[in-house]
Structures are given as structure tokens and as C-alpha cells.
Short mmCIF file of C-alpha atoms and ligand atoms in Angstrom, two decimals:
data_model
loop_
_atom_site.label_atom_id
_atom_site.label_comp_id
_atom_site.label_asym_id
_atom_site.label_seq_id
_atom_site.Cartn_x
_atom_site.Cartn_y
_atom_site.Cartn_z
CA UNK A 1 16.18 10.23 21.59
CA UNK A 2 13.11 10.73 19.66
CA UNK A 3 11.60 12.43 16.41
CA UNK A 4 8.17 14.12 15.59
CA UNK A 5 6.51 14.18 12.69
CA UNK A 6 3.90 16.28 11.77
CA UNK A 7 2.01 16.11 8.70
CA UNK A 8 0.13 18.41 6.73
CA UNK A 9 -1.98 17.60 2.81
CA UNK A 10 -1.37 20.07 -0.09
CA UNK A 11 -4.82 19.15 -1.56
CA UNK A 12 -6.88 20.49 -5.01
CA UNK A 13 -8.02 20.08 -7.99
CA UNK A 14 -5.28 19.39 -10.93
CA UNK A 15 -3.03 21.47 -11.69
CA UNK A 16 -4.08 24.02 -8.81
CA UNK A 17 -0.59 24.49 -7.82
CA UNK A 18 0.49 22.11 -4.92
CA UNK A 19 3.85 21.00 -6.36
CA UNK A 20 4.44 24.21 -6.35
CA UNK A 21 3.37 25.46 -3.45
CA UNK A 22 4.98 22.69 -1.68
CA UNK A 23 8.33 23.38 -3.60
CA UNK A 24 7.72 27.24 -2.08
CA UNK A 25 8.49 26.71 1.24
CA UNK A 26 10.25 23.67 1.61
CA UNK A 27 13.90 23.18 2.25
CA UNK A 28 14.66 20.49 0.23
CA UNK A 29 13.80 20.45 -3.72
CA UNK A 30 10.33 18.29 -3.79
CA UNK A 31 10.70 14.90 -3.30
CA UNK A 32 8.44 12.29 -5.35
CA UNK A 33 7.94 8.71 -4.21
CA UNK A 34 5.37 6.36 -6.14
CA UNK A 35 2.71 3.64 -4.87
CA UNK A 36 2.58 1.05 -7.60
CA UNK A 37 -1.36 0.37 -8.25
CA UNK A 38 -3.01 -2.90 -9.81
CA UNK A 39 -6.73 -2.73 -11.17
CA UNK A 40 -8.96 -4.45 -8.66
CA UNK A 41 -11.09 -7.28 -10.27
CA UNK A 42 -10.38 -10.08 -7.92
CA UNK A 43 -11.17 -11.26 -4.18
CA UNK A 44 -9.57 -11.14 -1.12
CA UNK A 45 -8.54 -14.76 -1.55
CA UNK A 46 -6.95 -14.43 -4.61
CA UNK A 47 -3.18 -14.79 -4.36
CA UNK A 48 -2.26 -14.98 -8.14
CA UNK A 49 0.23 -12.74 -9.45
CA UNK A 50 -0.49 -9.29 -11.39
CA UNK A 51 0.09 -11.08 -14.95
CA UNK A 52 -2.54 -9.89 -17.23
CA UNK A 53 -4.13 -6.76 -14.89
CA UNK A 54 -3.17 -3.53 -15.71
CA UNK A 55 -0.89 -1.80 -13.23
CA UNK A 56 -0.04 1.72 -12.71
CA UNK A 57 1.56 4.31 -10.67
CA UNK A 58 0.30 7.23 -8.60
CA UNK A 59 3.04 9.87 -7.91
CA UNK A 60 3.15 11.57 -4.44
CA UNK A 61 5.57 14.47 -4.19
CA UNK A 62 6.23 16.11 -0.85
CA UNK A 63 8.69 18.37 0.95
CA UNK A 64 10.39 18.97 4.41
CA UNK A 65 10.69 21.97 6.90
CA UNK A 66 12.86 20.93 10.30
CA UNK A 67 10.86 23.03 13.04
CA UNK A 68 13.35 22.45 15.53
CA UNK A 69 15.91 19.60 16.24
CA UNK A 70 12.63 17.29 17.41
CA UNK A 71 10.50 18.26 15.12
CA UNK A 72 10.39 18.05 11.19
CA UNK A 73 6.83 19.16 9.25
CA UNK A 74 6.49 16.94 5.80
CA UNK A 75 4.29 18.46 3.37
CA UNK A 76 2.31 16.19 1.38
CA UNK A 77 0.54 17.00 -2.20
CA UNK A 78 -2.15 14.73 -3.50
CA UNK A 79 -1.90 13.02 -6.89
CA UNK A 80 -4.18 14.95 -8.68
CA UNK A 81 -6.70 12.70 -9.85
CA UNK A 82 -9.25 11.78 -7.66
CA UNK A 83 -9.59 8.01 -8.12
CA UNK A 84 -6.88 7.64 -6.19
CA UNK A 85 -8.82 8.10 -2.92
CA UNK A 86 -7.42 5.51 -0.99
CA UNK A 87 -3.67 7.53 -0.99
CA UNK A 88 -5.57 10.66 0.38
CA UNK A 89 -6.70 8.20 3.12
CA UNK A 90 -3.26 7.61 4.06
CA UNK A 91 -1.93 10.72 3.79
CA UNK A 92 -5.01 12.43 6.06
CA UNK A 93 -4.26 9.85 8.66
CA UNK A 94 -2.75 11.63 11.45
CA UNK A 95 -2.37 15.12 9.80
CA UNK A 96 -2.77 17.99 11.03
CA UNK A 97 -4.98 19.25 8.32
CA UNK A 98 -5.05 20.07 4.87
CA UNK A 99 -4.87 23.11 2.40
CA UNK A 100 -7.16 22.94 -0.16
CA UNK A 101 -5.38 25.22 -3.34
CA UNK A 102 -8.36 26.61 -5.63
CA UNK A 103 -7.66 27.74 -9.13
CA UNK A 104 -10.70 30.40 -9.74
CA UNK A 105 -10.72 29.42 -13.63
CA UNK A 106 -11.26 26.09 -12.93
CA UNK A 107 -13.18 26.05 -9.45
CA UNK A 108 -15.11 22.83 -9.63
CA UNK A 109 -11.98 20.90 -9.88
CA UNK A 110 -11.41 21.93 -6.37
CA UNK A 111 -14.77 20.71 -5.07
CA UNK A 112 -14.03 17.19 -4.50
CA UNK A 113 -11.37 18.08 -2.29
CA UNK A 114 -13.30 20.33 -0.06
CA UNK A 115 -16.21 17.60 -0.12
CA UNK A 116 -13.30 15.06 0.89
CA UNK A 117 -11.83 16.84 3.97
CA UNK A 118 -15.74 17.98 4.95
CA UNK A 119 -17.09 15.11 5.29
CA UNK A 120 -14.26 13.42 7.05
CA UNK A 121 -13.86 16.29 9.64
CA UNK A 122 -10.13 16.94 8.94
CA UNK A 123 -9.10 20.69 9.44
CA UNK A 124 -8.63 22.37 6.38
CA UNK A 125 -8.58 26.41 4.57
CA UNK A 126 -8.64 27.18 1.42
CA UNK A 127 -6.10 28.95 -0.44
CA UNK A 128 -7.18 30.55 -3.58
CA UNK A 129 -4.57 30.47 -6.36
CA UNK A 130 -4.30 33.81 -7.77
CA UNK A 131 -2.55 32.57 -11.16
CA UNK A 132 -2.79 35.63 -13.25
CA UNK A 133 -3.02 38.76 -10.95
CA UNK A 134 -6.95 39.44 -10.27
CA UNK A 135 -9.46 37.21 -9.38
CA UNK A 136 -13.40 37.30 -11.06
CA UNK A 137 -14.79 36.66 -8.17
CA UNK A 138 -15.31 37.87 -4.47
CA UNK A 139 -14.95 35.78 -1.54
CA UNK A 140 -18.72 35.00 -1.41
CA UNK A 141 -18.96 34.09 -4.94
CA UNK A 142 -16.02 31.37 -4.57
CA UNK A 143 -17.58 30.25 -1.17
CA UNK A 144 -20.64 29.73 -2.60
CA UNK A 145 -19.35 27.93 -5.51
CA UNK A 146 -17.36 25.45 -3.22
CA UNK A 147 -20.23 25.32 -0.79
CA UNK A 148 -17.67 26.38 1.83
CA UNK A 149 -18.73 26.30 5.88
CA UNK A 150 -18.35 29.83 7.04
CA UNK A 151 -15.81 28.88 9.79
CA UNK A 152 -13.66 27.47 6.83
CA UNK A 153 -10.77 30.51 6.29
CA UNK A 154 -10.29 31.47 3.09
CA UNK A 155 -6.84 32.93 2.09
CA UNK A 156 -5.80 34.73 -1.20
CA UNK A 157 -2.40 33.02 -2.38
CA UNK A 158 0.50 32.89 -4.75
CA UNK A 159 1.92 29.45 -4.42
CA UNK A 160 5.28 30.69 -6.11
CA UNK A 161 5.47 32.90 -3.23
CA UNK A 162 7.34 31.47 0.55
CA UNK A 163 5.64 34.37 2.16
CA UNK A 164 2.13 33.62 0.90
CA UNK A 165 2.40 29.93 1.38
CA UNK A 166 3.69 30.17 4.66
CA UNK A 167 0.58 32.35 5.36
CA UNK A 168 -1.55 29.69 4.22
CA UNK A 169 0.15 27.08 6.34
CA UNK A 170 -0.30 29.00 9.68
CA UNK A 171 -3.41 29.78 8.61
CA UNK A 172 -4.15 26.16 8.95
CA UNK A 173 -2.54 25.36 11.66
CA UNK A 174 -4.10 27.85 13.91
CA UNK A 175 -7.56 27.16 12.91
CA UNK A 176 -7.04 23.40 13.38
CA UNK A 177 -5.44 24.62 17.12
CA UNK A 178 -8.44 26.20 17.78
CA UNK A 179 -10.69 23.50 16.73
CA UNK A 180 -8.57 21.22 18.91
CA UNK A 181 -9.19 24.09 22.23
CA UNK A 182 -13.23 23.84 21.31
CA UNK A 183 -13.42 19.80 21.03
CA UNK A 184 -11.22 19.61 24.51
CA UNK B 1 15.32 -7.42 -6.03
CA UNK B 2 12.33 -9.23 -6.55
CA UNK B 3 9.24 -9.57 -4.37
CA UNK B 4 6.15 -12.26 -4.37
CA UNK B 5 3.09 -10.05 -4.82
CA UNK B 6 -0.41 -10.21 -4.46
CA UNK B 7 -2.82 -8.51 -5.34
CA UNK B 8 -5.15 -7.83 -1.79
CA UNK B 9 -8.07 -6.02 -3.05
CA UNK B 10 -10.17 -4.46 -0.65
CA UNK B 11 -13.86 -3.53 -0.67
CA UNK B 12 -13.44 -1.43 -3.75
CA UNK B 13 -15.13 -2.19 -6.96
CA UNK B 14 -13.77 -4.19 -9.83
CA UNK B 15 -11.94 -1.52 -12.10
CA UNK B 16 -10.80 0.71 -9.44
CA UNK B 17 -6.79 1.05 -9.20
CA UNK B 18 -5.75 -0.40 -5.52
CA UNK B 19 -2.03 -0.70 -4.17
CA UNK B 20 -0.39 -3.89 -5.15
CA UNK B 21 0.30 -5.73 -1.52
CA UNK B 22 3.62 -6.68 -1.08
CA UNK B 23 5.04 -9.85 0.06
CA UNK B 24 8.41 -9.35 1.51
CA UNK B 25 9.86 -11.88 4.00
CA UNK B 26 6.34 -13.47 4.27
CA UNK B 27 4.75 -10.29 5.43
CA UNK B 28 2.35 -8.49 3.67
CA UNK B 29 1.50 -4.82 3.42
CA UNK B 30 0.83 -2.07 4.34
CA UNK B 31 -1.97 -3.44 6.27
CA UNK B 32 -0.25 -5.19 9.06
CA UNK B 33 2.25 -2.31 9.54
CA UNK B 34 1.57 1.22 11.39
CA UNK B 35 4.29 3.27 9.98
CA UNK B 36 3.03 6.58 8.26
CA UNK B 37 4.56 7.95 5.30
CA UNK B 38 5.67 10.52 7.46
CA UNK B 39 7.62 9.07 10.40
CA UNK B 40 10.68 8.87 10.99
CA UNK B 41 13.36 6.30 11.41
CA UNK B 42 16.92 5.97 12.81
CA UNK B 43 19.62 3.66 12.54
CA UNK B 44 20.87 1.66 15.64
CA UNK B 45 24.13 0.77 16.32
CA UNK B 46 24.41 -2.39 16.08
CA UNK B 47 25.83 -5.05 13.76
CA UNK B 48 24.77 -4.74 10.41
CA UNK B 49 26.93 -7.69 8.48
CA UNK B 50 24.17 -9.95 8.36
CA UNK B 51 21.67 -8.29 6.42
CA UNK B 52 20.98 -8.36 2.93
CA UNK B 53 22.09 -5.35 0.41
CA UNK B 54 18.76 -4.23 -0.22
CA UNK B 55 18.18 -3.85 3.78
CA UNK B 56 21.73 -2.19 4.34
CA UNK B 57 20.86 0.44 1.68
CA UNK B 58 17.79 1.20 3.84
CA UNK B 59 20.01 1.49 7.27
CA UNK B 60 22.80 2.98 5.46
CA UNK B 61 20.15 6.06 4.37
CA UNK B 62 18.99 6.25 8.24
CA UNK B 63 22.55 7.26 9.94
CA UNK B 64 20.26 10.80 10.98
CA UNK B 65 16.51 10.36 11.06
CA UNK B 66 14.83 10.24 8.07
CA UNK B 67 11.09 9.64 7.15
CA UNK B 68 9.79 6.32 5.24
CA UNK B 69 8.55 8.91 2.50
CA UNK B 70 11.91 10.09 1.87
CA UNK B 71 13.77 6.39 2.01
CA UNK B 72 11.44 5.50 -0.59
CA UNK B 73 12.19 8.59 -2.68
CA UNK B 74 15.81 8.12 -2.95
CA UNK B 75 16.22 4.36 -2.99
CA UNK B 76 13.13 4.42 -5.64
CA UNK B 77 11.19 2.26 -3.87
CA UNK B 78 7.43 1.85 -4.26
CA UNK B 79 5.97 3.22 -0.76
CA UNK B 80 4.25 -0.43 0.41
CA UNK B 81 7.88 -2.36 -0.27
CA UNK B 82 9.37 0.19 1.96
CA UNK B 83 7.08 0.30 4.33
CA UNK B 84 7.72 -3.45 4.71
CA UNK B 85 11.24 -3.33 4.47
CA UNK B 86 11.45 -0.60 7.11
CA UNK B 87 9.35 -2.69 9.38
CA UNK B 88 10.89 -5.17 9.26
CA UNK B 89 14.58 -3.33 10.16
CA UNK B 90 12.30 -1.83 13.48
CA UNK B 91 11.13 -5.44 14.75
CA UNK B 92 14.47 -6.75 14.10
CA UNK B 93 16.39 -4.51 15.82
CA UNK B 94 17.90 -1.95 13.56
CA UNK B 95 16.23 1.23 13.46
CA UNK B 96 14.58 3.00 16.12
CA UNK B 97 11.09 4.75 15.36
CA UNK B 98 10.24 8.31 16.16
CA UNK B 99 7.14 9.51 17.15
CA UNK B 100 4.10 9.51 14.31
CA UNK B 101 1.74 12.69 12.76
CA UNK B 102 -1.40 11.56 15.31
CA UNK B 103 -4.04 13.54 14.76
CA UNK B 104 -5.63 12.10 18.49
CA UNK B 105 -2.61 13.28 20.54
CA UNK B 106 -3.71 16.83 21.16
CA UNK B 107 -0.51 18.29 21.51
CA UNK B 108 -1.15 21.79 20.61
CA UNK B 109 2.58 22.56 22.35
CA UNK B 110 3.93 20.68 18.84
CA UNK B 111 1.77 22.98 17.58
CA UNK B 112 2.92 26.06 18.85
CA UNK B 113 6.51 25.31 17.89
CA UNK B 114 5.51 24.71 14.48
CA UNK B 115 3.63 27.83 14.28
CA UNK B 116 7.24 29.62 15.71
CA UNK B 117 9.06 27.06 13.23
CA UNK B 118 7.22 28.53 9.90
CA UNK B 119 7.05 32.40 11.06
CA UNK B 120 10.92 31.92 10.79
CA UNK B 121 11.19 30.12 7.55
N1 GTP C 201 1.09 32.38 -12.75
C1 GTP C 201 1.07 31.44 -11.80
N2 GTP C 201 1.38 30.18 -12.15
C2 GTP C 201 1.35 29.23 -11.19
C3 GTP C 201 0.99 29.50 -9.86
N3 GTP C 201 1.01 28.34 -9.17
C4 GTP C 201 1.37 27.38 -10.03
N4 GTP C 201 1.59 27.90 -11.26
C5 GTP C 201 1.94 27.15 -12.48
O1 GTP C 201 0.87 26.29 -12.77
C6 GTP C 201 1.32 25.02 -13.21
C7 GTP C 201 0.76 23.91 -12.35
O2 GTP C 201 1.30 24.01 -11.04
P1 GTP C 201 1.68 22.73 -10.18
O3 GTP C 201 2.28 23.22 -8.91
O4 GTP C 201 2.46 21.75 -10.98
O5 GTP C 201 0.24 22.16 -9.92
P2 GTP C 201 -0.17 20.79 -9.22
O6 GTP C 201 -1.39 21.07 -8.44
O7 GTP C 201 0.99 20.22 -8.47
O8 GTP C 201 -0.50 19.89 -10.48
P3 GTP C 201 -0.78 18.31 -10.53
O9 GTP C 201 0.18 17.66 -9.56
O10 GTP C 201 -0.50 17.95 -11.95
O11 GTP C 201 -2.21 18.14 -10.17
C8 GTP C 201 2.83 25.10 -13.21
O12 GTP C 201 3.27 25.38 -14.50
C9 GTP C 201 3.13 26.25 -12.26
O13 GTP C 201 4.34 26.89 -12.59
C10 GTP C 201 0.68 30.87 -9.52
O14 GTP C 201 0.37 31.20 -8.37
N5 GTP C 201 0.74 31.78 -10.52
MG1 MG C 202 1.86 18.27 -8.60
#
């Protein structure tokens, strides 16, 4: 008797499209579960209570797709602002990469995201968020603007589409396959 | 249901939003526990009259296997408390664990079938 998970980040700037993209393909309506967050000010000794910090809430939503009757993929988007770094941690750990969603009007927002999985070595494409039909800008010009690796794939994508965002999914997965083949 | 808390800052820098650590049962999270977000439990069967409500919620939720992410989505739970809770249920007996999202096990068989998996959806 046993289960696999396998785990994979919907990542990008806000409002890029991840909820939605995640809502695309999964087979269950999105799920959201929350991390309750207190402002740090204190040591590690400290064992007061939160009275008097401010506390807030960072939202993750995800979905499900059952691959088989061992294996269910879970489908993670980030909360979309970035100072909530330490949930990405948690969510990268032990995924099998991540898609970073681009939205070409807004392609800085996307940057940190790229930078994050980068530096951190994690598997990752892009997927660029065609919102409103055609795109300004060519493949090079977004690469460029992201300051994408050339071995990083780059997909075109609808995120209200299944068909595209499966695409994009498999797109990950068999580039982070292949990295796997060249480390081993 | 309430729950002792502390607040277990880590390196970060005074101002910056950490999770609130969680003191269930005397254990603290989610540092000491290993469970991802993503994997999966499953009730055992075994004799569940002792526990407390808030605990038979949890195994009531896990008759088929069901991820820590998702318990925490439909009970409403803040992710550390469940992770606790659920920890707690797997070192006393009453819910099996399935095998974790590791990025080190290089099981490209896994995937393959997820590959197969998604060109069906
Ligand atoms: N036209 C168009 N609209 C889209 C597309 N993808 C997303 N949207 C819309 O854009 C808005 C934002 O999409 P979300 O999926 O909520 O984006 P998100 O990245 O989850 O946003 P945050 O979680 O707030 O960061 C929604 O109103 C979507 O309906 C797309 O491909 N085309
Ligand atoms: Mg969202």
C-alpha cells in the first residue's frame, strides 16, 4: 500500500495567471489553504504570545491530477507577492520543477521568479501568457528581458486553455527528465 | 480549538512576515516534522474512540489517501497546525504515510507515467 506524490510550482509575477492555469487542468475546482504569518521582530528565545504583532495570512491555492492509482500530481501556485519567500521554499522542496507564467505587459513582475528558481537550480520553463491574442514581442526580446538561459524552454500559453497548460506542464517535465539523464 | 503559539522567528529580519510556530501537544512546527504539503496520508484501521474531535475530523477526512494540503483546505486549518496534527496521527499510529515529492530520488519511471498521465488528461 503506498502513495506518490509529485509536486510541481505554478510560479509568476501577480496576476500572471496561475490560479488559473492551475484551475485549467486540474480535476478538482482549486483548492486554497492558508499559512497564518506573524511579523518577525523577536528572537529565537522568545516564547511570548502574538499579542501586539501584526499577523497575516498568505493564501496558497493548488489543484490535483490522479496519474494513475499510485500516483497523484498536486499543482501548487505561489502567493503572489514575493515577500513571502519562505512558502516558495517549501513548496520547491521536492518538486519536480516549476512553471514560471509571464504576462508580456507586465514582464518584470515575472523576473523575480525566474531569478528565484535560477539561482536555486530547480527545473523550470516559462510559459508566456498570451492575455489578449498577440504578443509585442518575439521570443528573443522576452528572453532578453527575463535574462533567460538559452536551455530554459519557452512556451506560448493560454492558461484558460487544458490543452495549452498541459503543454506547458510536459514541457516541464521533460526538460527536468532530461536534466535528471545529464546530472546521472 | 485553541493552540499555545509562539512565535519562532528565524534568521529573517525584523519586519519580515514569518509563519507563526505552532504548539500542539508540546510539539512545535513545522520544523521538527518532514511532511510536505504534498504527501499523502491514509487512515489505519484501528481504534479511533480515544482521540479528540479535532484529531477524528483529520482521520475521518483520510478514509482514501489524501494530501496534508488538501486536509488543511477543507477542515480550514492553517498549514503548520495541520502539519502537526497530522504528525502526530502518523507517530501515534493512525495514518499511514505515502511516499513524498523528492526531488533526490531520480525516478524518472514516476516520471514517465506522469508524462502518459497528462497526455491523457
Ligand atoms: N484574456 C485572458 N485572461 C486571462 C488569462 N489568464 C488569466 N486571465 C485572467 O487574468 C486574471 C488573473 O488571473 P489569475 O489566474 O487569478 O492570476 P494569478 O497569477 O493567480 O493572480 P494572483 O494569485 O493574484 O497573483 C483573471 O481575471 C483571469 O481570468 C489568459 O490567458 N487570457
Ligand atoms: Mg492566484
Amino acid at each position: 500500500m503506498d502513495r506518490t506524490s509529485v509536486k510541481i510550482v505554478v510560479a509568476g509575477g501577480f496576476g500572471t495567471g496561475k490560479t488559473t492555469l492551475v484551475a485549467s487542468v486540474s480535476e478538482i475546482p482549486p483548492l486554497t489553504t492558508e499559512e497564518i504569518l506573524t511579523e518577525a521582530s523577536l528572537g529565537v528565545d522568545d516564547t511570548t504570545g502574538v499579542e501586539g504583532k501584526s499577523t497575516t495570512t498568505v493564501a496558497l491555492d493548488f489543484g490535483r491530477i490522479t496519474i494513475s492509482p499510485d500516483v497523484v500530481l498536486y499543482l501548487f501556485g505561489t502567493p503572489g507577492q514575493d515577500r513571502f519567500w519562505f512558502m516558495w521554499d517549501e513548496l520547491a522542496q521536492g518538486a519536480v520543477g516549476a512553471i514560471v507564467l509571464v504576462d508580456t505587459r507586465r514582464l518584470d513582475t515575472s523576473f523575480p521568479a525566474v531569478d528565484y528558481f535560477e539561482r536555486r537550480g530547480i527545473p523550470f520553463v516559462t510559459a508566456v501568457n498570451r492575455f489578449f491574442g498577440e504578443c509585442d514581442y518575439t521570443e528573443d526580446e522576452i528572453r532578453g528581458a527575463l535574462e533567460l538561459d538559452s536551455r530554459v524552454p519557452l512556451v506560448w500559453c493560454d492558461a484558460r486553455d487544458k490543452e495549452s497548460s498541459k503543454l506547458a506542464l510536459i514541457t516541464l517535465v521533460r526538460h527536468a527528465m532530461a536534466r535528471l539523464k545529464v546530472k546521472a | 480549538m485553541s493552540f499555545e503559539t509562539w512565535d519562532g522567528d528565524d534568521e529573517s529580519a525584523a519586519g519580515r512576515f514569518v509563519p507563526l510556530y505552532v504548539l500542539v501537544n508540546g510539539r512545535t512546527s513545522p520544523r521538527d516534522s518532514t511532511l510536505d504539503l504534498a504527501t499523502q496520508v491514509v487512515a489505519l484501521p484501528v481504534d479511533t474512540r480515544r482521540l479528540e474531535p479535532e484529531y477524528l475530523e483529520i482521520v475521518r477526512r483520510c478514509a482514501g489517501w489524501i494530501s496534508v494540503a488538501e486536509i488543511g483546505a477543507y477542515l480550514r486549518l492553517p498549514l503548520a497546525i495541520t502539519k502537526v496534527m497530522v504528525d502526530v496521527l502518523v507517530e501515534q499510529g493512525y495514518l499511514a504515510v505515502g511516499t513524498p515529492a523528492q526531488q533526490k530520488i531520480i525516478d524518472t519511471h514516476v516520471l514517465d507515467q506522469v508524462i502518459a498521465g497528462l497526455e491523457r488528461l
